[in-house]
mmCIF file of C-alpha atoms in Angstrom:
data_model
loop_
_atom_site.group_PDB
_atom_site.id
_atom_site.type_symbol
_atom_site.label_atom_id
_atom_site.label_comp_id
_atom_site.label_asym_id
_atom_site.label_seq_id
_atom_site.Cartn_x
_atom_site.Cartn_y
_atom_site.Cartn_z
ATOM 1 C CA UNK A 2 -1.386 -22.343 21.052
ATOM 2 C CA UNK A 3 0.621 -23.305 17.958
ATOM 3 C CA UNK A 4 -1.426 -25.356 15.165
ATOM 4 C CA UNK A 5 0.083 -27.941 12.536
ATOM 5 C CA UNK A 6 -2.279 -26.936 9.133
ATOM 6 C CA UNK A 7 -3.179 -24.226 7.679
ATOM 7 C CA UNK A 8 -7.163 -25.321 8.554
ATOM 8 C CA UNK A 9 -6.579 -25.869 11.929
ATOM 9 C CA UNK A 10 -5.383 -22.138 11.687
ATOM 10 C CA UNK A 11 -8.213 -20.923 9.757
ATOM 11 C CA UNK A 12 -10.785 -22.663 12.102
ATOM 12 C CA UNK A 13 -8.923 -21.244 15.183
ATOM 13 C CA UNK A 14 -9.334 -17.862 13.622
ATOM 14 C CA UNK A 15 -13.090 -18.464 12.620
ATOM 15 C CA UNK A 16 -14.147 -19.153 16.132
ATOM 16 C CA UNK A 17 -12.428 -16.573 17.475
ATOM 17 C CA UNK A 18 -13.732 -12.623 18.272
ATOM 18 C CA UNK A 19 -12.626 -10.092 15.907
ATOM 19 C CA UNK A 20 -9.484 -7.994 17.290
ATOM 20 C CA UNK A 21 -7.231 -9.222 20.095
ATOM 21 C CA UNK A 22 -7.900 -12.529 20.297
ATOM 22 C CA UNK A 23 -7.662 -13.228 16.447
ATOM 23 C CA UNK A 24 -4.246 -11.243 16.723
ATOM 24 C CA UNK A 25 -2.890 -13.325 19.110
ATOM 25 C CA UNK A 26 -3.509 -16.189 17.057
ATOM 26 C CA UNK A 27 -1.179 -15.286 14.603
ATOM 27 C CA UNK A 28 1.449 -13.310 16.936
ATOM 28 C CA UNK A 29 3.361 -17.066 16.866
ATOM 29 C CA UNK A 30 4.591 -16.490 13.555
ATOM 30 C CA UNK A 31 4.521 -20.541 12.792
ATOM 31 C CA UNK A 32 0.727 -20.043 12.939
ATOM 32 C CA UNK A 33 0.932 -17.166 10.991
ATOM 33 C CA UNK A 34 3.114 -18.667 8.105
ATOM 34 C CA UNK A 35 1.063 -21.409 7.609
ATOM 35 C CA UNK A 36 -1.525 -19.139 6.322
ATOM 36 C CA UNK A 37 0.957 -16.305 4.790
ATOM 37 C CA UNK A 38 0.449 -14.915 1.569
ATOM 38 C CA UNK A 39 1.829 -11.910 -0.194
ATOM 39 C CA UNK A 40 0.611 -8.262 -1.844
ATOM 40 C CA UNK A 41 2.128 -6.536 -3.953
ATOM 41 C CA UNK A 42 1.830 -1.717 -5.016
ATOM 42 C CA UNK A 43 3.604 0.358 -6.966
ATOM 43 C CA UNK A 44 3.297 3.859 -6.655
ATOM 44 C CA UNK A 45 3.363 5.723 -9.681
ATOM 45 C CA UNK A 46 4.968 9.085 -9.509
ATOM 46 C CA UNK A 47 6.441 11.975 -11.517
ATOM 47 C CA UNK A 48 8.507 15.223 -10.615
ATOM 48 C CA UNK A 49 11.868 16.228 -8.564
ATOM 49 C CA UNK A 50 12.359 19.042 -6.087
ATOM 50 C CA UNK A 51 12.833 21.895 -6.694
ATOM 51 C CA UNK A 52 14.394 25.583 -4.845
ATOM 52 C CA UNK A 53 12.145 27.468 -3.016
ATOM 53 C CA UNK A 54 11.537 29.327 0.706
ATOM 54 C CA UNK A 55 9.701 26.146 2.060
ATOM 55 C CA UNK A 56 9.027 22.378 0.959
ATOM 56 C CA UNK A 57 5.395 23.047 0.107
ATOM 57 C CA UNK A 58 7.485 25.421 -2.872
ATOM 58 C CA UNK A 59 10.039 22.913 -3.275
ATOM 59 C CA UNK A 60 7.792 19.798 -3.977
ATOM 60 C CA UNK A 61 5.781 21.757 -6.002
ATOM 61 C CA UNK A 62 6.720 19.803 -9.074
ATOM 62 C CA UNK A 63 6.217 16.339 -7.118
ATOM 63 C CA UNK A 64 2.976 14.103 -8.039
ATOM 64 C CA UNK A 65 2.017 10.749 -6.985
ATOM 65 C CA UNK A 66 -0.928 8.478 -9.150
ATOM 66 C CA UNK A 67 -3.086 6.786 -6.859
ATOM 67 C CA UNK A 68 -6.636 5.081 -7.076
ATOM 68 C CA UNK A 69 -9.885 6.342 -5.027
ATOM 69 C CA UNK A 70 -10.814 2.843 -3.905
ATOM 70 C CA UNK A 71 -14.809 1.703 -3.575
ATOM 71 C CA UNK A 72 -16.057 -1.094 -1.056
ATOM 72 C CA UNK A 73 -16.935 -3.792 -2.926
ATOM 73 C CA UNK A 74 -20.023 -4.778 -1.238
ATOM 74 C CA UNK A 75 -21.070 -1.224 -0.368
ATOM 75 C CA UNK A 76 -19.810 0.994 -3.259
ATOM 76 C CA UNK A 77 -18.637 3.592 -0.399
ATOM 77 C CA UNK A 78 -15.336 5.439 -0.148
ATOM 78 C CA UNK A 79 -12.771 2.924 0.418
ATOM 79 C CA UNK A 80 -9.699 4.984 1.522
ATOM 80 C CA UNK A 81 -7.154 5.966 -1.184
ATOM 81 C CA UNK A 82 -3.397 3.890 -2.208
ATOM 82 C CA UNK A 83 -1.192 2.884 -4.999
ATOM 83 C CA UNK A 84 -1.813 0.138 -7.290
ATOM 84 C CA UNK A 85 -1.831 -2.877 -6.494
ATOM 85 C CA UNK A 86 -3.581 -5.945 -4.193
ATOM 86 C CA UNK A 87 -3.205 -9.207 -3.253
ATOM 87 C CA UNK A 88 -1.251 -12.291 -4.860
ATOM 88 C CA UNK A 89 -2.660 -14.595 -6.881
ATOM 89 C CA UNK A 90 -1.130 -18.258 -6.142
ATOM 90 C CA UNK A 91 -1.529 -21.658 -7.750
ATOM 91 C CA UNK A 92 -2.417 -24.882 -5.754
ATOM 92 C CA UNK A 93 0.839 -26.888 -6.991
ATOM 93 C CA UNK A 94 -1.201 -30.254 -6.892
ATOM 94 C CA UNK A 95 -4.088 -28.631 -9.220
ATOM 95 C CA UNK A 96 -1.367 -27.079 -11.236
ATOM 96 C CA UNK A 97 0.371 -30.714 -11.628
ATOM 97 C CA UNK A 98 -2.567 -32.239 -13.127
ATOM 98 C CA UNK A 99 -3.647 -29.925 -15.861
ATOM 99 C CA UNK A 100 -2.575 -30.208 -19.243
ATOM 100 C CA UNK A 101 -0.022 -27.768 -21.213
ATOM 101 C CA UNK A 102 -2.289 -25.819 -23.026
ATOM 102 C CA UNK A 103 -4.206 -24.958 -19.130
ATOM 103 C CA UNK A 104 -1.011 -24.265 -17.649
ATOM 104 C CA UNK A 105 -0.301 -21.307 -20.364
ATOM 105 C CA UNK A 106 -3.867 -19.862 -19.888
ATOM 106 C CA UNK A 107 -2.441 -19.432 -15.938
ATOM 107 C CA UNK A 108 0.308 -16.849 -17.001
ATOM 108 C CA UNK A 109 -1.533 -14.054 -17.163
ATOM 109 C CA UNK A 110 -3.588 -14.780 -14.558
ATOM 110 C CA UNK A 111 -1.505 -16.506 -11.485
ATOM 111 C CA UNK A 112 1.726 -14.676 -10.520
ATOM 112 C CA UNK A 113 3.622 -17.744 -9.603
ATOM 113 C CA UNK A 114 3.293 -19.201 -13.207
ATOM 114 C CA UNK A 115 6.305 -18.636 -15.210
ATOM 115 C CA UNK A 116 7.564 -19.441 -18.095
ATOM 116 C CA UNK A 117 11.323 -21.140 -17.702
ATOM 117 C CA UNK A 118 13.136 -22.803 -20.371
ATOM 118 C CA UNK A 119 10.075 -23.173 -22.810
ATOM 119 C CA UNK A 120 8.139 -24.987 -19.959
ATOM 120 C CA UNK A 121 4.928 -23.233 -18.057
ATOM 121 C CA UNK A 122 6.000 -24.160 -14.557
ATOM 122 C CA UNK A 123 5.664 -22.830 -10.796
ATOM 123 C CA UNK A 124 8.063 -20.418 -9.166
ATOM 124 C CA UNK A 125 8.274 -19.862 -5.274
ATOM 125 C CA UNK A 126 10.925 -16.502 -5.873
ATOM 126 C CA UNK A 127 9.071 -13.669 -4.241
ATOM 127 C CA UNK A 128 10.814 -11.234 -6.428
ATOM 128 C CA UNK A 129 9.537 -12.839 -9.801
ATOM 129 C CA UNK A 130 6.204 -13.036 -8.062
ATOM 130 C CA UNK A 131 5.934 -9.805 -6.313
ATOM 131 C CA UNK A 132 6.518 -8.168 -9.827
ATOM 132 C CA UNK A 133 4.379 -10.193 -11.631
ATOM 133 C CA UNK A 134 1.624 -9.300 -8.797
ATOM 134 C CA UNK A 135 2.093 -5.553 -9.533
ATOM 135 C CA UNK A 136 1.715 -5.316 -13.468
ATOM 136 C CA UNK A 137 -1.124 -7.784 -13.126
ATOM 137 C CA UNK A 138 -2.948 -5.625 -10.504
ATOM 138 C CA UNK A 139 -2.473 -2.543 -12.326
ATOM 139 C CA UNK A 140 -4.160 -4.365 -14.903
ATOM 140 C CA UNK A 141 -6.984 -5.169 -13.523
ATOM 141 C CA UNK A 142 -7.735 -2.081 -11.222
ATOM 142 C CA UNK A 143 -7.569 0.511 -14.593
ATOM 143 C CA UNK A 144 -9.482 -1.679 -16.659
ATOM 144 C CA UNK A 145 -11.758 -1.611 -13.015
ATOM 145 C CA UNK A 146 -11.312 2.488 -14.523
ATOM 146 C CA UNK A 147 -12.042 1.344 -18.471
ATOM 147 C CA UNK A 148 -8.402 1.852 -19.188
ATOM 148 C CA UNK A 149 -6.957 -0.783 -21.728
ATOM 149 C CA UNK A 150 -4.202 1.577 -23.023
ATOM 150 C CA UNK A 151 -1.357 2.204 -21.010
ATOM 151 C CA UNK A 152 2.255 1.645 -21.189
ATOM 152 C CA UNK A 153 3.680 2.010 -18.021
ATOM 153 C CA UNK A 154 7.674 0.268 -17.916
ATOM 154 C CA UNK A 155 7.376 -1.919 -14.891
ATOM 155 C CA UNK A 156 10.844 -2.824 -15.444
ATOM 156 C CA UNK A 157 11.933 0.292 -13.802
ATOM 157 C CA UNK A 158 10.585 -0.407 -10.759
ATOM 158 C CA UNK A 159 12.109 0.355 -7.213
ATOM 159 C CA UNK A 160 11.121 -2.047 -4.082
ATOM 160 C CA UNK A 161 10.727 -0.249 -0.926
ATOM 161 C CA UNK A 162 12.967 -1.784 1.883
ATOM 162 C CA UNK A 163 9.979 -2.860 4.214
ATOM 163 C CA UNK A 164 10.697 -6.551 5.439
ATOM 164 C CA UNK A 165 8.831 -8.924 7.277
ATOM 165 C CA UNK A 166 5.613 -6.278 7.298
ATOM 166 C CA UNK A 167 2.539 -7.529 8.311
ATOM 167 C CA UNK A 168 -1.224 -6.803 6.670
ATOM 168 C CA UNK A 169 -3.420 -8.798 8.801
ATOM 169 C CA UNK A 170 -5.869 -5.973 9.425
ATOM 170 C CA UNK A 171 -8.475 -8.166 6.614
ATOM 171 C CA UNK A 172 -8.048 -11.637 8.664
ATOM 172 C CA UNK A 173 -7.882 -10.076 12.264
ATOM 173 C CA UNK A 174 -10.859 -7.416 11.936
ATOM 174 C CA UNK A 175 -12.904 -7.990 9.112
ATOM 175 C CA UNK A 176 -13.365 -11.738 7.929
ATOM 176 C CA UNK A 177 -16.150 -12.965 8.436
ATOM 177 C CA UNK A 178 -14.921 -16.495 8.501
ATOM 178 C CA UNK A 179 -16.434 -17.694 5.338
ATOM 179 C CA UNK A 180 -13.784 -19.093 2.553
ATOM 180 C CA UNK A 181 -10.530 -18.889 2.759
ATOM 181 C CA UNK A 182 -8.544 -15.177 4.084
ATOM 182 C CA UNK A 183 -4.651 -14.888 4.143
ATOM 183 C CA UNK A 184 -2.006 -12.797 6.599
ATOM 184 C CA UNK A 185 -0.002 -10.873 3.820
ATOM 185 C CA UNK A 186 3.227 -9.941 3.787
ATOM 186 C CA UNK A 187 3.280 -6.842 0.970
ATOM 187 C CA UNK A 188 5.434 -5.308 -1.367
ATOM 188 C CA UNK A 189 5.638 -1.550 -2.387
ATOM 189 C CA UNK A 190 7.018 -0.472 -4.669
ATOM 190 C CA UNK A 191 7.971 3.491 -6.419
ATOM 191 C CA UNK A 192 7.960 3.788 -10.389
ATOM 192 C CA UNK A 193 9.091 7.792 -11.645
ATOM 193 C CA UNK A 194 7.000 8.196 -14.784
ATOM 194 C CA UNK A 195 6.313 11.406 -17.396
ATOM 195 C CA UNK A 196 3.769 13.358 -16.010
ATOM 196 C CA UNK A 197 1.985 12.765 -18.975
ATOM 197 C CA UNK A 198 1.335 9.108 -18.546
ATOM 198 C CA UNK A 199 -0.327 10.552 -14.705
ATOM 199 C CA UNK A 200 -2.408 13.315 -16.623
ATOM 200 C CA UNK A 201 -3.417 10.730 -19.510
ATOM 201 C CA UNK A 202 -3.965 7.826 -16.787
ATOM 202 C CA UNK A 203 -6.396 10.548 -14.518
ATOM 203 C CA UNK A 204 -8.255 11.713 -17.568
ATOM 204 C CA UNK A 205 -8.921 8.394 -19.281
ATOM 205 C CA UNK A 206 -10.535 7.307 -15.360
ATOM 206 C CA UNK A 207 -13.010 10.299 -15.574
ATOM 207 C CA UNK A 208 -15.542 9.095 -17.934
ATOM 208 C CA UNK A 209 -17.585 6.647 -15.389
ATOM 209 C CA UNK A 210 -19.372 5.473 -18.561
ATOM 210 C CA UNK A 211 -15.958 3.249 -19.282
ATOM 211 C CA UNK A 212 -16.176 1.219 -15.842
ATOM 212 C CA UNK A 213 -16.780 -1.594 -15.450
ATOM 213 C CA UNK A 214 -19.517 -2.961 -13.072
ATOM 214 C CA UNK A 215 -19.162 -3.043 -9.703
ATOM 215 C CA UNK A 216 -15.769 -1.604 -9.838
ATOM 216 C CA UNK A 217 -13.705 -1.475 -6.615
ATOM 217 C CA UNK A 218 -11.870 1.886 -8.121
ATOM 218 C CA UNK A 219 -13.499 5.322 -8.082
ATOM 219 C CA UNK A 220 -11.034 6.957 -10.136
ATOM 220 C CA UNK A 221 -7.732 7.875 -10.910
ATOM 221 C CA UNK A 222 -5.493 10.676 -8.776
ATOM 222 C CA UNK A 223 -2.817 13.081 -9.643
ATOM 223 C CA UNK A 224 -1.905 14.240 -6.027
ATOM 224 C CA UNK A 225 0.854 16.475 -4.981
ATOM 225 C CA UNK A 226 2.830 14.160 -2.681
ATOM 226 C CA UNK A 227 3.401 16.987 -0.428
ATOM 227 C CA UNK A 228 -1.104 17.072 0.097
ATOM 228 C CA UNK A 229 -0.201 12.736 0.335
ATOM 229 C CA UNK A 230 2.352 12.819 3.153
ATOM 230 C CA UNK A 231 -0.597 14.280 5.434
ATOM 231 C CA UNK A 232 -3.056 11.946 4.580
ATOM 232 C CA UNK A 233 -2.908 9.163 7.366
ATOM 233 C CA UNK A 234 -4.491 9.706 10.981
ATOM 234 C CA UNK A 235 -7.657 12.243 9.678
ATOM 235 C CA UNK A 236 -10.417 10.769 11.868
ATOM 236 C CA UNK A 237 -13.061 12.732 10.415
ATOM 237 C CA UNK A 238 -15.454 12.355 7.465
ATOM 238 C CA UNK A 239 -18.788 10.942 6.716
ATOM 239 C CA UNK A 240 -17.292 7.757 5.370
ATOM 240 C CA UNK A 241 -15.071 5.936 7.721
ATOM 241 C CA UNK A 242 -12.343 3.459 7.757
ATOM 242 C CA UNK A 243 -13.082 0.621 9.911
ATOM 243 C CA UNK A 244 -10.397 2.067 12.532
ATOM 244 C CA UNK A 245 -12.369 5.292 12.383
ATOM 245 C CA UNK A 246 -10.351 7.088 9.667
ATOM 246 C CA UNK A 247 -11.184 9.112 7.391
ATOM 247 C CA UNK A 248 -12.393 6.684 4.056
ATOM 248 C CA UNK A 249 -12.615 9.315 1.315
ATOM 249 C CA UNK A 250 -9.207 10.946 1.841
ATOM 250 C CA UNK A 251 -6.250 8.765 4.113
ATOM 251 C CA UNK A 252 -4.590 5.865 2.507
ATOM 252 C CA UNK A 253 -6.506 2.669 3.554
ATOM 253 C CA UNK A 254 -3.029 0.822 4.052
ATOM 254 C CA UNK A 255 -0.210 2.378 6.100
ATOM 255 C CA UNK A 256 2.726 0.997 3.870
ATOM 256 C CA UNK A 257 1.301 2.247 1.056
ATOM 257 C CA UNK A 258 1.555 5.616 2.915
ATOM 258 C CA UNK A 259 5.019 5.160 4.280
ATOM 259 C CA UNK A 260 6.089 4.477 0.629
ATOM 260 C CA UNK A 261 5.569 8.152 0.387
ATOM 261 C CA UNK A 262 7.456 8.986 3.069
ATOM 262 C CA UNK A 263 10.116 7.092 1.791
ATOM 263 C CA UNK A 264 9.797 8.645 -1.685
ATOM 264 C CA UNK A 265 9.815 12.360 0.183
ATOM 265 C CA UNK A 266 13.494 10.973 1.958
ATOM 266 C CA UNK A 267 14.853 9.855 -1.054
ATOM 267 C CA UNK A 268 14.157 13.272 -2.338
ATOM 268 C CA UNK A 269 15.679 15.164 0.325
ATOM 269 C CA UNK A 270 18.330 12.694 0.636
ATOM 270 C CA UNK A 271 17.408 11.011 3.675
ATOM 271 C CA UNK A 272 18.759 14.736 4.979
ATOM 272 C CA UNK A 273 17.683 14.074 8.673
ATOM 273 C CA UNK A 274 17.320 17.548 9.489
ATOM 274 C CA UNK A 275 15.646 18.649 6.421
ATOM 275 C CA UNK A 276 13.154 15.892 6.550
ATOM 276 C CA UNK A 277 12.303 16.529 10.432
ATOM 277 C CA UNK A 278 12.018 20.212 9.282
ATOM 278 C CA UNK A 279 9.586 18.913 6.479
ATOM 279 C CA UNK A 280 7.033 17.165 9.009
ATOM 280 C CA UNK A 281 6.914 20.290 10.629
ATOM 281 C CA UNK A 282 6.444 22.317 8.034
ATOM 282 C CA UNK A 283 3.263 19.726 7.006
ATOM 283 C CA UNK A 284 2.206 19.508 10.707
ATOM 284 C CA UNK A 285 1.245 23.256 10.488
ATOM 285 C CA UNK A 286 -0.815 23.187 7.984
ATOM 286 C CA UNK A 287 -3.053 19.785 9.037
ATOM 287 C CA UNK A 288 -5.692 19.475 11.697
ATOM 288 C CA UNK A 289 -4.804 16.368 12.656
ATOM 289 C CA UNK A 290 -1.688 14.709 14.194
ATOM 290 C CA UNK A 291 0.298 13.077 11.226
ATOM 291 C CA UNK A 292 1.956 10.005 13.253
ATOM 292 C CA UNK A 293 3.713 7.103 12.407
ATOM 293 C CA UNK A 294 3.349 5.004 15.680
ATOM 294 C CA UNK A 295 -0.382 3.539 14.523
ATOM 295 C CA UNK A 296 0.944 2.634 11.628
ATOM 296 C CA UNK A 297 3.835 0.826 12.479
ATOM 297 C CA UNK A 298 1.514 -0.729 15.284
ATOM 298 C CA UNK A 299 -0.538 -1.815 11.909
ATOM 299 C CA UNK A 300 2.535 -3.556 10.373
ATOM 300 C CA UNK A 301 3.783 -4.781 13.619
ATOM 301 C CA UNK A 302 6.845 -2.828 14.081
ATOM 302 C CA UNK A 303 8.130 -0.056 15.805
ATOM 303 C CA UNK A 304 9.597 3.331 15.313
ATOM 304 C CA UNK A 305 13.026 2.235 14.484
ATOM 305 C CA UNK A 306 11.561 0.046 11.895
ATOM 306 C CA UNK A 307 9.903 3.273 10.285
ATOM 307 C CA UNK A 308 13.649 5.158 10.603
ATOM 308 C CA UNK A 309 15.449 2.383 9.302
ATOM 309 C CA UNK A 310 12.435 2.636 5.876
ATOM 310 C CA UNK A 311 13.285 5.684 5.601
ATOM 311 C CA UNK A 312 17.201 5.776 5.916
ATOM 312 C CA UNK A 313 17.635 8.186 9.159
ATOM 313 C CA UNK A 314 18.468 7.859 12.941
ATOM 314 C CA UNK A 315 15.604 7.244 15.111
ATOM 315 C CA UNK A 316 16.242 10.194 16.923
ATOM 316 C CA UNK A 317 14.900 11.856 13.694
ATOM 317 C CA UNK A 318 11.907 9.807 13.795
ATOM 318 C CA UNK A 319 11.611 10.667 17.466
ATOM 319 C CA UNK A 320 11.587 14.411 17.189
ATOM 320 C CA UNK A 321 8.892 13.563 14.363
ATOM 321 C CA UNK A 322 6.751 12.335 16.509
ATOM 322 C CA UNK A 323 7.256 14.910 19.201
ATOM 323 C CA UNK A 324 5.506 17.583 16.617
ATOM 324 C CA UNK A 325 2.112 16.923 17.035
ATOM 325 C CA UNK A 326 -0.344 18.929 15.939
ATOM 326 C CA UNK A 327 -0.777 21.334 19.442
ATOM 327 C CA UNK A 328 3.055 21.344 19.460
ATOM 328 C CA UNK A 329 3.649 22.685 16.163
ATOM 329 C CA UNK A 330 1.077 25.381 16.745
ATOM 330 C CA UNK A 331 2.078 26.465 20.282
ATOM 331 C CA UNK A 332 5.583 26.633 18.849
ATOM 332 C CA UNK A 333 4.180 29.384 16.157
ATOM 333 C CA UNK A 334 2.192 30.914 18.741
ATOM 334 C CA UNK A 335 5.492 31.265 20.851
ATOM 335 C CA UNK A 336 7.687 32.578 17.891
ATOM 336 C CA UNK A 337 5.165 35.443 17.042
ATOM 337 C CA UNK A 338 5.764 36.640 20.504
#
């Protein structure tokens, strides 16, 4: 059933079961954008490849800087990511009716208020506004951490090539139909930093004593990005994602993850051989089956959505996905023979 308003949407939504039926809601995407919103990550990371016998060798020298997320209601283990969140947007009739001196206390705080010409004014480019999400989300989440000083040059930025991904996990499973909820389109985005500015940004997060109340960020991690490629599809733990993952140690949202991936291809090249020869080399060494088929469910694409991310054939992806866990480790088993 298609809807004309965003309310109509939202109320559709509201009296409908968690899951399938909310999804199916918003599979018509003119339902969907009248409620569509956008997010915004950047992945901080520091490091190149080096040589060595294997990849665990070779990305020795390869970090990522990522926050340990909290539930804000519970204080539990909220999964781990990059930096980042949701967009903050302006109602344009609100906007039109405040005076000058309002609309420049909105620049810092709403990522669709620019300032053009001299004039405090609206902007509906994504790319001003996906940018403007990220450095004020990193703001906010390592002050969450008591961190004020920083300099971190946003202006290097790289966007991920992810279009036309879906977040709806929030609005489909987990809103409990009070105020308003969005379906998000996000934004990732990779940022190569000094190692320093990770060590400096992971220390300054350890004294607990510096944050701030009811802070949705644990702390801050320095993780080899070899130990983050693994870390999606652990259903294990005592904390748990609402899909049953693991809350204290896989990356609550799966772009976030395959920004990784991505960031491990552009290493390597987007070297289809070497990078299949890479997810065996992790599948090995992990207890559970690192797969990219629940996440791209998640973002509501397919597998040759996740090849064409990551710049090979999806034949590569294929084989990828062949190597699960009991493959990998019958194929050892077989070569010891």
């Amino acid at each position: 059933m298609l809807y004309s308003s965003a309310q109509e949407v939202l109320d559709a939504l509201k009296n409908a079961p968690k899951g399938q039926a909310r999804q199916q809601i918003l599979a018509d995407l003119k339902n969907r954008n009248l409620i569509k919103s956008s997010g915004a990550n950047v992945t901080l990371y520091c490091g190149d490849i080096t040589g060595g016998k294997n990849f665990s060798e070779q990305f020795k020298n390869v970090y990522v800087g990522l926050i340990s997320r909290l539930n804000a209601k519970t204080a539990e283990p909220d999964g781990i990511g990059a930096l980042g969140g949701l967009s903050e947007r302006t109602d344009k009739d609100y906007f039109n009716l405040l005076p000058d001196h309002k609309k420049h206390q909105l620049l810092d705080y709403k990522d669709d208020v620019i300032l053009k010409d001299g004039n405090v004014v609206i902007t509906d480019d994504i790319n001003v506004i996906r940018k403007n999400n990220v450095i004020r989300e990193t703001r906010e989440e390592l002050n969450n951490l008591g961190i004020y000083d920083y300099d971190i040059p946003f202006e290097k930025m790289q966007l991920v090539g992810m279009p036309d991904i879906k977040d709806d996990n929030f609005i489909i499973n987990r809103w409990n139909g009070k105020g308003m909820a969005w379906a998000i389109t996000p934004y990732c985005h990779l940022l190569k930093t000094p190692e320093d500015l990770l060590n400096r940004l992971v220390a300054n997060s350890a004294d607990i004593n510096r944050h701030e109340h009811n802070s949705e960020a644990a702390r801050f991690i320095k993780m080899p990005l070899f130990e983050a490629l693994k870390n999606y599809g652990n259903y294990s733990g005592e904390f748990r994602l609402e899909d049953g993952r693991n809350a204290q140690s896989d990356y609550r949202y799966p772009h976030e993850w395959l920004a990784t991936w991505y960031l491990a291809s552009q290493l390597l090249n987007h070297n289809n051989a070497e990078l299949l020869a890479l997810k065996q080399e992790l599948q090995a060494q992990t207890p559970w089956n690192i797969t990219f088929k629940p996440a791209a469910q998640k973002m509501g694409k397919d597998l040759n959505f996740i090849a064409d991310v990551l710049k090979v054939k999806p034949e590569t992806i294929a084989a990828m996905e062949n190597l699960n866990g009991n493959s990998v480790r019958l194929s050892k088993v077989q070569n010891c023979r």
